[in-house]
Amino acid sequence: MMANQYNVFIAVDFFNSDILFVANSSGELSRKVIKAIENHELESDGAVRLYRTSYQSIKAIKNLMERYHLPFHEAARPKGRDYESQTINAVG
C-alpha cells in the first residue's frame, strides 16, 4: 500500500476553496477537467489547481471542510503535531 499512498489526484478551484474533482490517476483527472472546460462548467476560464495527496489526507480534508465549513486551503493547511492526531482521529 505504501507505493500507492499518494495516488489521489485532486483539482481545486482557482481560489483554492472547493474540491472540484478527485481521481485515481493524473490522466483521469485531466480528462475530468478537460471535459468540464469543454462543457463550460468551470469558472475562472477553467483555471484549476492540481494536487496529489494520500487517501487518508483527502478524507481528513473533506471531513474538516464539511464539519467546520472551511475552504480547501484552510482544511489542507498543516497544523503541527495537534493536527496530525486530529487527522488520524478524523480518518478513524
XYZ file of N, CA, C and O in Angstrom, residues 36-66:
124
model
N -14.952 19.219 -18.304
C -15.652 20.328 -17.650
C -15.378 21.649 -18.364
O -16.279 22.485 -18.508
N -14.142 21.824 -18.841
C -13.813 23.041 -19.588
C -14.610 23.077 -20.894
O -15.196 24.105 -21.247
N -14.631 21.950 -21.590
C -15.381 21.886 -22.857
C -16.856 22.163 -22.650
O -17.519 22.750 -23.509
N -17.397 21.750 -21.506
C -18.819 21.946 -21.207
C -19.086 23.282 -20.506
O -20.204 23.520 -20.042
N -18.056 24.115 -20.384
C -18.172 25.435 -19.751
C -18.719 25.329 -18.329
O -19.548 26.132 -17.907
N -18.253 24.312 -17.606
C -18.730 24.085 -16.238
C -17.814 24.703 -15.178
O -18.144 24.673 -14.001
N -16.679 25.225 -15.598
C -15.724 25.768 -14.637
C -15.672 27.288 -14.724
O -15.753 27.866 -15.798
N -15.516 27.921 -13.567
C -15.334 29.363 -13.525
C -13.852 29.678 -13.757
O -13.036 28.789 -13.923
N -13.496 30.928 -13.745
C -12.109 31.384 -13.950
C -11.521 30.825 -15.239
O -10.350 30.440 -15.283
N -12.342 30.742 -16.273
C -11.898 30.236 -17.581
C -11.244 28.862 -17.488
O -10.332 28.545 -18.247
N -11.689 28.072 -16.535
C -11.172 26.712 -16.412
C -9.874 26.589 -15.649
O -9.278 25.521 -15.616
N -9.413 27.671 -15.033
C -8.184 27.604 -14.244
C -8.441 26.791 -12.976
O -9.382 27.063 -12.236
N -7.625 25.774 -12.746
C -7.733 24.948 -11.547
C -6.339 24.726 -10.972
O -5.341 24.903 -11.662
N -6.298 24.337 -9.734
C -5.042 23.972 -9.074
C -5.065 22.464 -8.899
O -6.068 21.911 -8.468
N -3.954 21.822 -9.232
C -3.869 20.370 -9.164
C -2.969 19.945 -8.011
O -1.913 20.537 -7.795
N -3.402 18.909 -7.302
C -2.638 18.399 -6.171
C -2.619 16.876 -6.227
O -3.514 16.252 -6.784
N -1.602 16.321 -5.598
C -1.517 14.873 -5.421
C -1.370 14.635 -3.930
O -0.543 15.264 -3.272
N -2.170 13.730 -3.390
C -2.155 13.510 -1.952
C -2.481 12.055 -1.646
O -2.579 11.225 -2.548
N -2.653 11.744 -0.380
C -2.973 10.379 0.040
C -4.476 10.252 0.299
O -5.176 11.245 0.507
N -4.952 9.012 0.305
C -6.362 8.751 0.613
C -6.706 9.275 2.001
O -7.755 9.872 2.209
N -5.817 9.048 2.967
C -6.093 9.492 4.333
C -6.168 11.008 4.422
O -7.034 11.553 5.090
N -5.281 11.689 3.721
C -5.292 13.155 3.755
C -6.564 13.714 3.137
O -7.176 14.627 3.698
N -6.970 13.183 1.993
C -8.160 13.734 1.337
C -9.411 13.472 2.178
O -10.292 14.321 2.277
N -9.465 12.309 2.842
C -10.605 12.036 3.728
C -10.631 13.035 4.874
O -11.694 13.565 5.222
N -9.469 13.282 5.478
C -9.395 14.206 6.609
C -9.734 15.623 6.172
O -10.456 16.338 6.870
N -9.231 16.045 5.010
C -9.501 17.388 4.497
C -10.990 17.564 4.224
O -11.600 18.563 4.625
N -11.608 16.574 3.560
C -13.051 16.660 3.278
C -13.850 16.722 4.573
O -14.826 17.474 4.674
N -13.438 15.933 5.552
C -14.121 15.918 6.850
C -14.058 17.300 7.495
O -15.078 17.828 7.961
N -12.860 17.911 7.506
C -12.711 19.238 8.105
C -13.523 20.279 7.337
O -14.155 21.150 7.943
N -13.515 20.193 6.004
C -14.265 21.145 5.185
C -15.751 21.075 5.508
O -16.410 22.100 5.665
N -16.279 19.848 5.615
C -17.706 19.675 5.886
C -18.059 20.050 7.320
O -19.023 20.770 7.563
